[in-house]
mmCIF file of C-alpha atoms in Angstrom:
data_model
loop_
_atom_site.group_PDB
_atom_site.id
_atom_site.type_symbol
_atom_site.label_atom_id
_atom_site.label_comp_id
_atom_site.label_asym_id
_atom_site.label_seq_id
_atom_site.Cartn_x
_atom_site.Cartn_y
_atom_site.Cartn_z
ATOM 1 C CA MET K 582 -17.881 -25.970 -131.438
ATOM 2 C CA SER K 583 -17.997 -22.463 -130.006
ATOM 3 C CA LEU K 584 -18.297 -23.983 -126.540
ATOM 4 C CA PHE K 585 -15.200 -26.105 -127.202
ATOM 5 C CA CYS K 586 -13.199 -23.036 -128.255
ATOM 6 C CA LEU K 587 -14.385 -21.159 -125.174
ATOM 7 C CA LEU K 588 -13.752 -23.895 -122.608
ATOM 8 C CA TRP K 589 -10.847 -25.976 -123.916
ATOM 9 C CA ILE K 590 -8.000 -23.674 -122.832
ATOM 10 C CA PRO K 591 -9.303 -22.969 -119.279
ATOM 11 C CA LEU K 592 -10.125 -26.648 -118.718
ATOM 12 C CA PHE K 593 -6.811 -27.771 -120.133
ATOM 13 C CA TYR K 594 -5.032 -25.215 -117.927
ATOM 14 C CA LEU K 595 -6.712 -26.668 -114.831
ATOM 15 C CA PHE K 596 -5.704 -30.154 -115.930
ATOM 16 C CA TRP K 597 -2.122 -29.080 -116.628
ATOM 17 C CA ALA K 598 -1.831 -27.122 -113.360
ATOM 18 C CA SER K 599 -3.009 -30.166 -111.417
ATOM 19 C CA LEU K 600 -0.145 -32.190 -112.913
ATOM 20 C CA SER K 601 2.639 -29.656 -113.095
ATOM 21 C CA PRO K 602 4.753 -29.115 -109.971
ATOM 22 C CA GLU K 603 5.816 -25.713 -111.325
ATOM 23 C CA ASN K 604 2.732 -23.775 -110.273
ATOM 24 C CA ALA K 605 3.054 -20.043 -110.826
ATOM 25 C CA PRO K 606 2.672 -17.531 -107.973
ATOM 26 C CA ARG K 607 -0.495 -15.446 -107.954
ATOM 27 C CA PRO K 608 1.040 -12.159 -109.207
ATOM 28 C CA TYR K 609 2.462 -14.158 -112.113
ATOM 29 C CA ASP K 610 -1.054 -15.470 -112.837
ATOM 30 C CA PHE K 611 -2.490 -11.966 -112.695
ATOM 31 C CA TRP K 612 -0.034 -10.604 -115.240
ATOM 32 C CA ALA K 613 -0.708 -13.508 -117.596
ATOM 33 C CA LEU K 614 -4.454 -12.830 -117.543
ATOM 34 C CA PHE K 615 -4.012 -9.053 -117.704
ATOM 35 C CA LEU K 616 -1.582 -9.066 -120.628
ATOM 36 C CA GLY K 617 -3.620 -11.739 -122.388
ATOM 37 C CA SER K 618 -6.706 -9.527 -122.092
ATOM 38 C CA LEU K 619 -4.824 -6.585 -123.588
ATOM 39 C CA THR K 620 -3.625 -8.794 -126.440
ATOM 40 C CA ALA K 621 -7.147 -10.062 -127.085
ATOM 41 C CA LEU K 622 -8.558 -6.529 -127.225
ATOM 42 C CA GLY K 623 -5.695 -5.337 -129.399
ATOM 43 C CA SER K 624 -6.159 -8.144 -131.920
ATOM 44 C CA PHE K 625 -9.902 -7.464 -131.996
ATOM 45 C CA PHE K 626 -9.510 -3.766 -132.850
ATOM 46 C CA LEU K 627 -6.351 -3.938 -134.976
ATOM 47 C CA GLY K 628 -7.205 -7.039 -136.949
ATOM 48 C CA PRO K 629 -4.725 -9.510 -138.474
ATOM 49 C CA LEU K 630 -1.107 -8.519 -139.103
ATOM 50 C CA ILE K 631 -0.841 -10.634 -142.261
ATOM 51 C CA ASP K 632 -3.241 -10.665 -145.204
ATOM 52 C CA PRO K 633 -3.879 -14.409 -145.625
ATOM 53 C CA GLY K 634 -4.508 -14.219 -149.353
ATOM 54 C CA GLY K 635 -5.319 -17.595 -150.920
ATOM 55 C CA PHE K 636 -4.066 -21.095 -150.177
ATOM 56 C CA GLY K 637 -0.316 -20.587 -150.478
ATOM 57 C CA PHE K 638 2.520 -19.329 -148.287
ATOM 58 C CA SER K 639 0.620 -16.222 -147.174
ATOM 59 C CA ARG K 640 -2.072 -18.455 -145.654
ATOM 60 C CA TRP K 641 0.550 -20.467 -143.762
ATOM 61 C CA LEU K 642 2.289 -17.251 -142.625
ATOM 62 C CA SER K 643 -1.041 -15.841 -141.450
ATOM 63 C CA ALA K 644 -1.594 -19.014 -139.437
ATOM 64 C CA TYR K 645 1.884 -18.773 -137.936
ATOM 65 C CA ILE K 646 1.714 -15.096 -136.941
ATOM 66 C CA ASP K 647 -1.952 -14.251 -136.355
ATOM 67 C CA ILE K 648 -3.770 -17.445 -135.447
ATOM 68 C CA VAL K 649 -1.763 -20.451 -134.249
ATOM 69 C CA CYS K 650 1.860 -19.890 -133.278
ATOM 70 C CA LEU K 651 2.669 -16.315 -132.276
ATOM 71 C CA PRO K 652 -0.294 -16.100 -129.840
ATOM 72 C CA VAL K 653 1.442 -18.918 -127.914
ATOM 73 C CA ILE K 654 5.117 -18.123 -128.496
ATOM 74 C CA PHE K 655 4.786 -14.457 -127.482
ATOM 75 C CA PRO K 656 3.463 -15.140 -123.944
ATOM 76 C CA ILE K 657 6.092 -17.850 -123.473
ATOM 77 C CA ILE K 658 8.777 -15.242 -124.223
ATOM 78 C CA ILE K 659 7.140 -12.650 -121.946
ATOM 79 C CA GLY K 660 6.672 -15.164 -119.130
ATOM 80 C CA SER K 661 10.306 -16.279 -119.382
ATOM 81 C CA LEU K 662 11.492 -12.663 -119.251
ATOM 82 C CA LEU K 663 9.278 -11.875 -116.250
ATOM 83 C CA SER K 664 10.693 -14.856 -114.384
ATOM 84 C CA LEU K 665 14.132 -13.214 -114.638
ATOM 85 C CA THR K 666 12.989 -10.007 -112.935
ATOM 86 C CA PRO K 667 13.165 -9.345 -109.159
ATOM 87 C CA LEU K 668 9.352 -9.104 -109.058
ATOM 88 C CA PHE K 669 8.973 -12.796 -109.857
ATOM 89 C CA PRO K 670 12.082 -14.577 -108.623
ATOM 90 C CA GLY K 671 12.016 -18.061 -110.065
ATOM 91 C CA GLY K 672 8.778 -17.145 -111.848
ATOM 92 C CA GLY K 673 6.732 -20.152 -112.804
ATOM 93 C CA SER K 674 6.060 -22.483 -115.684
ATOM 94 C CA SER K 675 6.017 -20.733 -119.048
ATOM 95 C CA ALA K 676 3.341 -23.246 -120.083
ATOM 96 C CA ASN K 677 1.125 -22.094 -117.174
ATOM 97 C CA PHE K 678 1.745 -18.484 -118.118
ATOM 98 C CA SER K 679 0.984 -19.048 -121.796
ATOM 99 C CA LEU K 680 -2.189 -21.043 -121.134
ATOM 100 C CA LEU K 681 -3.476 -18.405 -118.724
ATOM 101 C CA TRP K 682 -2.630 -15.692 -121.270
ATOM 102 C CA LEU K 683 -4.662 -17.593 -123.890
ATOM 103 C CA ILE K 684 -7.854 -17.741 -121.808
ATOM 104 C CA PRO K 685 -9.030 -14.173 -122.643
ATOM 105 C CA VAL K 686 -7.693 -14.642 -126.176
ATOM 106 C CA ALA K 687 -9.873 -17.746 -126.544
ATOM 107 C CA VAL K 688 -12.899 -15.816 -125.263
ATOM 108 C CA MET K 689 -12.373 -13.047 -127.806
ATOM 109 C CA ARG K 690 -11.679 -15.493 -130.634
ATOM 110 C CA THR K 691 -14.843 -17.426 -129.765
ATOM 111 C CA ILE K 692 -16.816 -14.217 -130.255
ATOM 112 C CA THR K 693 -15.179 -13.378 -133.594
ATOM 113 C CA TRP K 694 -14.994 -16.943 -134.925
ATOM 114 C CA GLY K 695 -18.340 -18.139 -133.593
ATOM 115 C CA VAL K 696 -20.283 -16.796 -136.576
ATOM 116 C CA ARG K 697 -18.266 -19.024 -138.938
ATOM 117 C CA LYS K 698 -19.059 -22.237 -137.052
ATOM 118 C CA ASP K 699 -16.174 -24.105 -138.656
ATOM 119 C CA PRO K 700 -14.039 -26.715 -136.877
ATOM 120 C CA LEU K 701 -10.822 -25.206 -138.232
ATOM 121 C CA HIS K 702 -10.897 -22.220 -135.891
ATOM 122 C CA LEU K 703 -13.176 -23.447 -133.127
ATOM 123 C CA VAL K 704 -11.648 -26.907 -132.574
ATOM 124 C CA LEU K 705 -8.288 -27.307 -134.329
ATOM 125 C CA VAL K 706 -6.769 -23.982 -133.251
ATOM 126 C CA PRO K 707 -7.376 -24.443 -129.463
ATOM 127 C CA LEU K 708 -5.860 -27.937 -129.714
ATOM 128 C CA LEU K 709 -2.797 -26.511 -131.446
ATOM 129 C CA TRP K 710 -2.494 -23.745 -128.835
ATOM 130 C CA SER K 711 -2.331 -26.246 -125.988
ATOM 131 C CA ALA K 712 0.063 -28.483 -127.945
ATOM 132 C CA LEU K 713 2.437 -25.581 -128.556
ATOM 133 C CA ALA K 714 2.265 -24.209 -124.997
ATOM 134 C CA VAL K 715 3.201 -27.528 -123.392
ATOM 135 C CA GLY K 716 5.411 -28.801 -126.216
ATOM 136 C CA ILE K 717 7.602 -25.704 -126.408
ATOM 137 C CA PHE K 718 7.849 -25.614 -122.609
ATOM 138 C CA MET K 719 9.009 -29.233 -122.541
ATOM 139 C CA LEU K 720 11.612 -28.691 -125.262
ATOM 140 C CA LEU K 721 12.925 -25.541 -123.568
ATOM 141 C CA LYS K 722 13.210 -27.390 -120.274
ATOM 142 C CA LEU K 723 15.099 -30.193 -122.001
ATOM 143 C CA LEU K 724 17.357 -27.657 -123.696
ATOM 144 C CA TRP K 725 18.433 -26.073 -120.403
ATOM 145 C CA SER K 726 18.802 -29.370 -118.547
ATOM 146 C CA ARG K 727 20.783 -31.379 -121.084
ATOM 147 C CA LYS K 728 23.959 -29.244 -120.780
ATOM 148 C CA GLY K 729 25.307 -30.015 -124.217
ATOM 149 C CA LYS K 730 23.620 -33.385 -124.776
ATOM 150 C CA PHE K 731 21.160 -33.644 -127.674
ATOM 151 C CA ILE K 732 21.049 -29.853 -128.001
ATOM 152 C CA PHE K 733 20.905 -29.883 -131.796
ATOM 153 C CA PRO K 734 17.826 -32.147 -132.146
ATOM 154 C CA ILE K 735 16.071 -30.222 -129.355
ATOM 155 C CA ILE K 736 16.682 -26.922 -131.179
ATOM 156 C CA ILE K 737 15.409 -28.482 -134.407
ATOM 157 C CA GLY K 738 12.312 -29.594 -132.519
ATOM 158 C CA LEU K 739 11.758 -26.074 -131.169
ATOM 159 C CA LEU K 740 11.970 -24.662 -134.679
ATOM 160 C CA LEU K 741 9.817 -27.324 -136.344
ATOM 161 C CA LEU K 742 7.012 -27.580 -133.789
ATOM 162 C CA PRO K 743 5.434 -24.192 -134.648
ATOM 163 C CA VAL K 744 6.000 -24.909 -138.356
ATOM 164 C CA THR K 745 4.047 -28.168 -138.197
ATOM 165 C CA ALA K 746 1.269 -26.545 -136.146
ATOM 166 C CA ALA K 747 0.820 -23.805 -138.748
ATOM 167 C CA ALA K 748 1.041 -26.448 -141.488
ATOM 168 C CA SER K 749 -1.823 -28.381 -139.862
ATOM 169 C CA TYR K 750 -3.982 -25.249 -140.015
ATOM 170 C CA TRP K 751 -2.963 -24.543 -143.609
ATOM 171 C CA ALA K 752 -3.625 -28.122 -144.754
ATOM 172 C CA PHE K 753 -7.059 -28.169 -143.107
ATOM 173 C CA PHE K 754 -7.928 -24.841 -144.730
ATOM 174 C CA SER K 755 -6.787 -26.235 -148.087
ATOM 175 C CA GLN K 756 -9.047 -29.290 -147.500
ATOM 176 C CA LYS K 757 -6.090 -31.641 -147.281
ATOM 177 C CA PHE K 758 -7.549 -33.347 -144.230
ATOM 178 C CA TYR K 759 -5.210 -36.340 -143.991
ATOM 179 C CA LEU K 760 -2.188 -34.056 -144.307
ATOM 180 C CA SER K 761 -3.655 -31.789 -141.632
ATOM 181 C CA LEU K 762 -4.157 -34.789 -139.349
ATOM 182 C CA PHE K 763 -0.547 -35.876 -139.955
ATOM 183 C CA PHE K 764 0.822 -32.464 -138.951
ATOM 184 C CA LEU K 765 -1.573 -32.312 -135.989
ATOM 185 C CA ILE K 766 -0.301 -35.647 -134.650
ATOM 186 C CA ILE K 767 3.305 -34.455 -134.980
ATOM 187 C CA SER K 768 2.407 -31.241 -133.141
ATOM 188 C CA LEU K 769 0.744 -33.197 -130.318
ATOM 189 C CA ILE K 770 3.653 -35.617 -129.750
ATOM 190 C CA PRO K 771 5.758 -33.375 -127.414
ATOM 191 C CA MET K 772 2.706 -32.536 -125.312
ATOM 192 C CA GLY K 773 1.762 -36.198 -125.160
ATOM 193 C CA ILE K 774 5.273 -37.154 -124.057
ATOM 194 C CA ARG K 775 5.284 -34.469 -121.362
ATOM 195 C CA ILE K 776 1.893 -35.430 -119.940
ATOM 196 C CA THR K 777 2.716 -39.152 -120.078
ATOM 197 C CA GLY K 778 5.907 -38.413 -118.152
ATOM 198 C CA PHE K 779 3.889 -37.347 -115.099
ATOM 199 C CA PHE K 780 2.506 -40.869 -114.801
ATOM 200 C CA LEU K 781 5.791 -42.721 -115.212
ATOM 201 C CA PRO K 782 7.588 -43.955 -112.061
ATOM 202 C CA ASN K 783 10.997 -42.779 -113.271
ATOM 203 C CA ARG K 784 10.839 -39.449 -115.065
ATOM 204 C CA TRP K 785 13.596 -38.735 -117.531
ATOM 205 C CA PHE K 786 12.790 -35.028 -117.871
#
């Protein structure tokens, strides 16, 4: 399981980069890895921002901020902002940037989580990271390209996707395995749609 946590994000990044036409320029890649390394070291020394408490809302909030969602959402925001600067005109895919950012984070988390040897952190969390990175990227791309069409459901999807990902973590931690699987499947749907779209003859996004 530790090997899965260590290798899933870099291998998935290579798979995604081979499909995506929006490959990031090398300086963009460097900043993703550099800032991701700083984030990984900072989280190691500073510890979690939220005390997870028991099985209730604090556990879900801890999953959202410290473990599952914010580690993906934050690099997407940073990558999008960098793409607006003169240093990276046009930038690159925010999914590429986020996945690259997560590589050193995954290495550090493998070290800290490896002693627990539980599938929650070592298997489920990397899957949710990749689902969020690609899913949020797809929804953002749809949001900017639709020009007024279906904006409301896309925004709802952007808001709910991190919620369901954190809920999958919370349900698994609370030993509600079927509920966790349900939320995991919902979280994987946007990523599955995006990847499937690469193999369709007529892409609609």
